[in-house]
Short mmCIF file of C-alpha atoms in Angstrom, two decimals:
data_model
loop_
_atom_site.label_atom_id
_atom_site.label_comp_id
_atom_site.label_asym_id
_atom_site.label_seq_id
_atom_site.Cartn_x
_atom_site.Cartn_y
_atom_site.Cartn_z
CA UNK I 199 5.67 46.75 7.52
CA UNK I 200 2.25 45.36 8.41
CA UNK I 201 -1.05 46.43 6.91
CA UNK I 202 -4.10 46.13 9.17
CA UNK I 203 -7.55 45.72 7.59
CA UNK I 204 -10.53 46.00 9.92
CA UNK I 205 -13.41 44.10 8.34
CA UNK I 206 -16.65 45.52 9.74
CA UNK I 207 -19.72 43.38 9.34
CA UNK I 208 -22.65 45.79 8.99
CA UNK I 209 -25.18 46.44 11.75
CA UNK I 210 -28.81 45.30 11.70
CA UNK I 211 -30.77 46.54 8.69
CA UNK I 212 -34.38 46.94 7.61
CA UNK I 213 -35.14 44.08 5.19
CA UNK I 214 -36.12 44.85 1.62
CA UNK I 215 -35.41 43.19 -1.71
CA UNK I 216 -33.47 46.29 -2.73
CA UNK I 217 -30.07 45.02 -1.59
CA UNK I 218 -28.17 48.12 -2.60
CA UNK I 219 -30.37 50.61 -0.74
CA UNK I 220 -31.44 48.65 2.33
CA UNK I 221 -30.83 51.00 5.33
CA UNK I 222 -29.90 50.26 8.92
CA UNK I 223 -32.71 49.79 11.41
CA UNK I 224 -33.05 51.95 14.50
CA UNK I 225 -31.12 49.33 16.46
CA UNK I 226 -28.58 49.22 13.64
CA UNK I 227 -27.90 52.95 13.92
CA UNK I 228 -27.48 52.59 17.69
CA UNK I 229 -25.07 49.69 17.25
CA UNK I 230 -23.10 51.52 14.55
CA UNK I 231 -22.00 53.92 17.28
CA UNK I 232 -20.31 50.94 18.95
CA UNK I 233 -18.19 50.57 15.82
CA UNK I 234 -17.02 54.16 16.19
CA UNK I 235 -16.16 53.64 19.86
CA UNK I 236 -14.42 50.33 19.22
CA UNK I 237 -12.24 51.70 16.42
CA UNK I 238 -11.44 55.07 17.96
CA UNK I 239 -8.36 53.61 19.66
CA UNK I 240 -7.14 51.76 16.55
CA UNK I 241 -5.75 54.86 14.79
CA UNK I 242 -7.57 54.18 11.52
CA UNK I 243 -6.05 55.87 8.45
CA UNK I 244 -8.76 55.24 5.84
CA UNK I 245 -12.44 54.20 5.73
CA UNK I 246 -13.72 52.09 2.83
CA UNK I 247 -17.00 50.30 2.24
CA UNK I 248 -19.15 48.08 0.13
CA UNK I 249 -21.41 50.26 -2.06
CA UNK I 250 -24.47 48.97 -0.18
CA UNK I 251 -26.19 51.48 2.06
CA UNK I 252 -26.24 49.36 5.24
CA UNK I 253 -22.46 48.85 5.07
CA UNK I 254 -21.82 52.55 4.41
CA UNK I 255 -24.06 53.64 7.28
CA UNK I 256 -22.23 51.27 9.66
CA UNK I 257 -18.88 53.02 9.12
CA UNK I 258 -19.95 56.57 8.26
CA UNK I 259 -19.80 57.68 11.90
CA UNK I 260 -16.13 56.62 11.95
CA UNK I 261 -15.46 58.49 8.72
CA UNK I 262 -17.10 61.62 10.14
CA UNK I 263 -14.89 61.46 13.25
CA UNK I 264 -11.83 61.21 11.01
CA UNK I 265 -13.19 63.96 8.70
CA UNK I 266 -12.95 61.64 5.70
CA UNK I 267 -15.05 60.64 2.75
CA UNK I 268 -15.89 56.93 2.52
CA UNK I 269 -14.38 55.21 -0.52
CA UNK I 270 -16.76 52.61 -1.97
CA UNK I 271 -15.46 49.47 -3.65
CA UNK I 272 -18.00 47.62 -5.81
CA UNK I 273 -16.56 44.16 -5.27
CA UNK I 274 -16.99 44.37 -1.49
CA UNK I 275 -20.76 44.06 -2.07
CA UNK I 276 -22.47 41.06 -0.48
CA UNK I 277 -22.59 37.81 -2.42
CA UNK I 278 -25.84 37.27 -4.29
CA UNK I 279 -27.40 33.97 -3.26
CA UNK I 280 -30.27 33.93 -5.79
CA UNK I 281 -32.35 36.15 -8.03
CA UNK I 282 -35.44 35.02 -6.16
CA UNK I 283 -36.14 34.93 -2.39
CA UNK I 284 -35.19 31.63 -0.73
CA UNK I 285 -37.57 30.14 1.80
CA UNK I 286 -34.85 28.84 4.16
CA UNK I 287 -31.89 31.23 4.19
CA UNK I 288 -29.82 29.19 6.69
CA UNK I 289 -30.20 26.01 4.61
CA UNK I 290 -29.33 27.93 1.45
CA UNK I 291 -26.11 29.19 3.04
CA UNK I 292 -25.25 25.67 4.21
CA UNK I 293 -25.81 24.39 0.67
CA UNK I 294 -23.41 26.81 -1.03
CA UNK I 295 -20.74 26.16 1.62
CA UNK I 296 -21.00 22.41 1.00
CA UNK I 297 -19.98 22.86 -2.63
CA UNK I 298 -17.91 25.91 -3.52
CA UNK I 299 -18.96 25.69 -7.18
CA UNK I 300 -22.70 25.39 -6.55
CA UNK I 301 -24.91 28.43 -7.21
CA UNK I 302 -28.64 28.98 -7.03
CA UNK I 303 -30.28 30.39 -10.19
CA UNK I 304 -28.97 33.88 -10.78
CA UNK I 305 -26.68 33.69 -7.72
CA UNK I 306 -22.95 33.45 -7.09
CA UNK I 307 -21.10 30.36 -6.00
CA UNK I 308 -18.72 30.54 -3.05
CA UNK I 309 -15.80 30.32 -5.42
CA UNK I 310 -16.92 33.23 -7.59
CA UNK I 311 -17.83 35.49 -4.68
CA UNK I 312 -14.58 34.66 -2.91
CA UNK I 313 -12.54 35.32 -6.05
CA UNK I 314 -13.86 38.85 -6.53
CA UNK I 315 -13.70 39.64 -2.80
CA UNK I 316 -10.07 38.53 -2.49
CA UNK I 317 -9.11 40.41 -5.67
CA UNK I 318 -10.63 43.58 -4.20
CA UNK I 319 -8.87 43.02 -0.89
CA UNK I 320 -5.54 42.51 -2.66
CA UNK I 321 -6.02 45.82 -4.43
CA UNK I 322 -6.60 47.50 -1.06
CA UNK I 323 -3.48 45.85 0.40
CA UNK I 324 -1.37 47.19 -2.45
CA UNK I 325 -2.87 50.66 -2.34
CA UNK I 326 -2.74 51.11 1.44
CA UNK I 327 0.38 49.18 2.40
CA UNK I 328 1.39 49.87 5.98
CA UNK I 329 -1.91 51.58 6.86
CA UNK I 330 -4.87 50.80 9.10
CA UNK I 331 -8.00 50.57 6.99
CA UNK I 332 -11.62 50.02 8.15
CA UNK I 333 -13.89 48.39 5.56
CA UNK I 334 -17.67 48.25 5.88
CA UNK I 335 -18.83 44.95 4.43
CA UNK I 336 -21.10 41.94 4.70
CA UNK I 337 -20.99 38.75 6.73
CA UNK I 338 -20.92 36.10 4.04
CA UNK I 339 -18.36 37.81 1.80
CA UNK I 340 -16.27 38.68 4.85
CA UNK I 341 -16.01 35.04 5.90
CA UNK I 342 -15.35 33.90 2.35
CA UNK I 343 -12.39 36.29 2.22
CA UNK I 344 -11.10 35.07 5.59
CA UNK I 345 -11.61 31.46 4.44
CA UNK I 346 -9.35 32.07 1.45
CA UNK I 347 -6.44 32.83 3.78
CA UNK I 348 -7.37 30.35 6.53
CA UNK I 349 -9.77 27.44 5.98
CA UNK I 350 -10.72 27.37 9.68
CA UNK I 351 -13.05 30.31 8.93
CA UNK I 352 -16.12 28.60 7.48
CA UNK I 353 -19.91 28.58 7.67
CA UNK I 354 -19.83 27.77 11.41
CA UNK I 355 -17.85 30.95 12.00
CA UNK I 356 -20.32 32.93 9.90
CA UNK I 357 -23.22 31.62 12.00
CA UNK I 358 -21.62 33.12 15.13
CA UNK I 359 -20.97 36.58 13.69
CA UNK I 360 -22.87 39.44 15.31
CA UNK I 361 -24.34 42.54 13.68
CA UNK I 362 -22.10 44.47 13.75
CA UNK I 363 -18.83 42.62 14.25
CA UNK I 364 -15.21 43.61 13.63
CA UNK I 365 -12.16 41.49 12.81
CA UNK I 366 -8.70 42.91 12.22
CA UNK I 367 -6.67 41.03 9.61
CA UNK I 368 -2.95 41.83 9.73
CA UNK I 369 -0.82 41.25 6.63
CA UNK I 370 2.84 41.18 5.68
CA UNK I 371 2.51 42.03 2.01
CA UNK I 372 -0.35 39.76 0.95
CA UNK I 373 0.34 37.10 3.59
CA UNK I 374 -2.13 36.94 6.48
CA UNK I 375 -0.15 36.82 9.75
CA UNK I 376 -2.76 37.47 12.44
CA UNK I 377 -6.50 37.78 13.03
CA UNK I 378 -7.95 39.61 16.05
CA UNK I 379 -11.51 40.34 16.99
CA UNK I 380 -12.15 43.94 18.06
CA UNK I 381 -14.68 43.82 20.91
CA UNK I 382 -17.77 46.02 20.77
CA UNK I 383 -18.62 47.75 24.02
CA UNK I 384 -22.05 48.66 25.25
CA UNK I 385 -23.33 51.94 23.84
CA UNK I 386 -24.26 54.65 26.31
CA UNK I 387 -27.95 53.79 25.77
CA UNK I 388 -27.29 50.10 26.48
CA UNK I 389 -25.31 50.96 29.62
CA UNK I 390 -28.28 52.92 30.91
CA UNK I 391 -30.49 49.86 30.37
CA UNK I 392 -28.00 47.37 31.89
CA UNK I 393 -28.73 46.50 35.47
CA UNK I 394 -26.61 44.20 37.66
CA UNK I 395 -28.71 43.08 40.61
CA UNK I 396 -28.64 40.37 43.28
CA UNK I 397 -29.88 36.91 42.32
CA UNK I 398 -33.45 35.84 43.20
CA UNK I 399 -34.52 32.16 43.45
CA UNK I 400 -37.14 32.87 40.76
CA UNK I 401 -34.26 33.48 38.28
CA UNK I 402 -32.92 29.93 38.48
CA UNK I 403 -34.66 28.25 35.56
CA UNK I 404 -33.79 31.13 33.21
CA UNK I 405 -30.15 31.03 34.35
CA UNK I 406 -29.95 27.31 33.67
CA UNK I 407 -31.43 27.86 30.21
CA UNK I 408 -28.87 30.58 29.55
CA UNK I 409 -26.05 28.30 30.77
CA UNK I 410 -27.01 25.45 28.44
CA UNK I 411 -27.48 27.69 25.42
CA UNK I 412 -24.19 29.51 26.00
CA UNK I 413 -22.12 26.36 26.52
CA UNK I 414 -23.51 24.68 23.41
CA UNK I 415 -23.00 27.74 21.15
CA UNK I 416 -20.30 30.12 22.40
CA UNK I 417 -17.98 27.38 23.66
CA UNK I 418 -18.44 25.23 20.55
CA UNK I 419 -15.50 26.96 18.88
CA UNK I 420 -13.03 25.46 21.40
CA UNK I 421 -14.72 22.22 22.51
CA UNK I 422 -16.10 19.20 20.67
CA UNK I 423 -19.79 18.23 20.79
CA UNK I 424 -18.84 15.29 23.02
CA UNK I 425 -17.10 17.65 25.47
CA UNK I 426 -20.01 20.10 25.44
CA UNK I 427 -22.47 17.29 26.17
CA UNK I 428 -20.32 16.19 29.12
CA UNK I 429 -20.06 19.77 30.37
CA UNK I 430 -23.79 20.53 30.04
CA UNK I 431 -25.74 17.27 29.62
CA UNK I 432 -29.34 18.01 28.66
CA UNK I 433 -30.70 15.09 30.66
CA UNK I 434 -29.52 16.79 33.86
CA UNK I 435 -31.21 20.12 33.17
CA UNK I 436 -34.15 19.75 35.58
CA UNK I 437 -31.92 18.34 38.30
CA UNK I 438 -29.51 21.25 37.81
CA UNK I 439 -32.25 23.79 38.49
CA UNK I 440 -32.74 22.46 42.02
CA UNK I 441 -28.99 22.24 42.72
CA UNK I 442 -28.35 25.71 41.42
CA UNK I 443 -31.19 27.23 43.43
CA UNK I 444 -29.36 26.02 46.51
CA UNK I 445 -25.80 26.95 45.50
CA UNK I 446 -26.67 30.35 44.02
CA UNK I 447 -28.60 31.13 47.18
CA UNK I 448 -25.57 30.30 49.36
CA UNK I 449 -23.10 32.17 47.17
CA UNK I 450 -22.79 35.89 46.41
CA UNK I 451 -24.74 35.84 43.13
CA UNK I 452 -25.52 38.51 40.57
CA UNK I 453 -27.78 38.71 37.52
CA UNK I 454 -27.37 41.12 34.60
CA UNK I 455 -30.52 42.42 32.92
CA UNK I 456 -30.83 44.60 29.86
CA UNK I 457 -34.25 46.14 29.19
CA UNK I 458 -35.77 43.50 31.48
CA UNK I 459 -34.09 40.51 29.78
CA UNK I 460 -31.59 38.35 31.69
CA UNK I 461 -28.34 38.50 29.69
CA UNK I 462 -25.81 37.07 32.14
CA UNK I 463 -25.04 35.94 35.68
CA UNK I 464 -22.16 35.19 38.03
CA UNK I 465 -21.60 33.90 41.54
CA UNK I 466 -18.76 33.93 44.08
CA UNK I 467 -18.26 31.45 46.88
CA UNK I 468 -17.39 32.84 50.29
CA UNK I 469 -13.88 31.33 49.99
CA UNK I 470 -13.14 33.50 46.92
CA UNK I 471 -13.85 30.92 44.21
CA UNK I 472 -15.63 32.40 41.18
CA UNK I 473 -18.01 29.57 40.49
CA UNK I 474 -19.88 30.75 37.37
CA UNK I 475 -19.81 33.59 34.85
CA UNK I 476 -21.97 33.15 31.76
CA UNK I 477 -23.27 35.65 29.19
CA UNK I 478 -26.17 35.08 26.78
CA UNK I 479 -24.96 34.02 23.34
CA UNK I 480 -26.56 37.07 21.68
CA UNK I 481 -24.96 39.55 24.10
CA UNK I 482 -21.30 38.53 23.90
CA UNK I 483 -18.49 41.10 23.84
CA UNK I 484 -20.67 43.98 25.00
CA UNK I 485 -19.12 44.66 28.40
CA UNK I 486 -21.68 42.61 30.35
CA UNK I 487 -19.15 40.09 31.64
CA UNK I 488 -16.95 42.96 32.80
CA UNK I 489 -19.89 44.53 34.64
CA UNK I 490 -20.67 41.26 36.44
CA UNK I 491 -17.02 40.66 37.27
CA UNK I 492 -16.78 44.17 38.67
CA UNK I 493 -19.76 43.48 40.96
CA UNK I 494 -18.18 40.22 42.13
CA UNK I 495 -14.80 41.84 42.81
CA UNK I 496 -16.38 44.68 44.79
CA UNK I 497 -18.11 42.07 46.95
CA UNK I 498 -14.80 40.25 47.38
CA UNK I 499 -13.28 43.47 48.70
CA UNK I 500 -16.12 43.83 51.21
CA UNK I 501 -15.43 40.26 52.36
CA UNK I 502 -11.72 41.12 52.67
CA UNK I 503 -10.77 38.23 50.40
CA UNK I 504 -7.07 38.12 49.55
CA UNK I 505 -7.66 36.62 46.11
CA UNK I 506 -10.24 35.31 43.66
CA UNK I 507 -9.67 32.00 41.88
CA UNK I 508 -11.47 30.65 38.86
CA UNK I 509 -11.34 27.60 36.57
CA UNK I 510 -11.49 29.33 33.20
CA UNK I 511 -12.45 27.58 29.98
CA UNK I 512 -10.42 27.93 26.79
CA UNK I 513 -13.08 30.43 25.69
CA UNK I 514 -12.97 32.53 28.87
CA UNK I 515 -9.21 32.54 29.51
CA UNK I 516 -8.44 35.67 27.36
CA UNK I 517 -11.21 37.60 29.12
CA UNK I 518 -9.81 36.86 32.58
CA UNK I 519 -6.26 37.66 31.46
CA UNK I 520 -7.50 41.04 30.26
CA UNK I 521 -8.92 41.69 33.74
CA UNK I 522 -5.75 40.91 35.65
CA UNK I 523 -6.07 37.16 36.30
CA UNK I 524 -2.94 35.03 36.00
CA UNK I 525 -2.75 31.40 35.00
CA UNK I 526 -1.48 29.05 37.69
CA UNK I 527 -1.73 25.87 35.63
CA UNK I 528 -3.53 24.13 32.81
CA UNK I 529 -5.88 21.41 33.99
CA UNK I 530 -7.60 18.38 32.50
CA UNK I 531 -11.02 17.81 34.03
CA UNK I 532 -12.85 14.54 33.39
CA UNK I 533 -16.64 14.68 33.27
CA UNK I 534 -18.69 11.60 32.41
CA UNK I 535 -15.51 10.00 31.14
CA UNK I 536 -14.73 12.89 28.79
CA UNK I 537 -11.60 15.06 29.24
CA UNK I 538 -11.90 18.86 29.07
CA UNK I 539 -9.12 21.42 29.34
CA UNK I 540 -9.41 24.50 31.54
CA UNK I 541 -7.10 26.81 33.46
CA UNK I 542 -6.74 27.55 37.14
CA UNK I 543 -6.39 31.33 37.35
CA UNK I 544 -6.05 33.79 40.22
CA UNK I 545 -6.26 37.50 40.90
CA UNK I 546 -4.71 39.03 44.00
CA UNK I 547 -7.08 41.57 45.53
CA UNK I 548 -4.56 43.42 47.71
#
């Protein structure tokens, strides 16, 4: 009998030195609704939380839908880095992850924070065996807990977490058997602000910037720095702008904007080849890629294309599978003497 724990990293909060009572920001409250929508289909049995206000507020909408009281667990509170503010938070986090026993004055080491977090999680596993439990918590402690069971979850993983973010950890007893990210969809307010429009030549430089940033961050989990540099070499950036202005102009190309900011783009060749689909690193897993793909597929239907093909990266393959694309073969592509793996995929249109 499996137990499923949904670790919910809290939404954006209003900064204050009062860690326990720091509330969600206006954006945080909006994004907390995404947590409710994402977990509605998961058949949650119980809702728990860190005692900190921002974590409670992130899951209280879910608890209200289930007509439950939130149970607070003290040892799910965020790890304390230091008694005093640290000038460079990112560097401070890197420092404690370099040495699990190191602690800033008045703060917790990775080892101590992980120990209490895992002990609290074990108590939850024993108490709610066989149940589905959502837990409002904090990014650093969340990754420390995941790291205890699987060392591949480390500071690099923490750096890519969103606010909010949800990961389902599935256990047999106290043994971790699977980890799955629960995607957050666009809220109704975000959907109203999301516009998918035709590409304009004036967009090109921004699209190239988005491409480079996305490749070197989002795809870094599956590809090495050497592979990423071969895929998107910085020295070719200016040259790429001119080439893309031509190719995007020839292809059926779309740009996604949210509140006036370009957050993604895609283009389809007239022969049915999906040439590009990239989403801004800060807007992943919000339904934007699906909106762009929908626009592309509608255009393919107008063109009476029998199928759409795509060369999907390791990162993108699960997304395309979810949207009905099938893998034809795994491929090894050599760029600048560096081998990269991708997948030839196809979707039959009729």
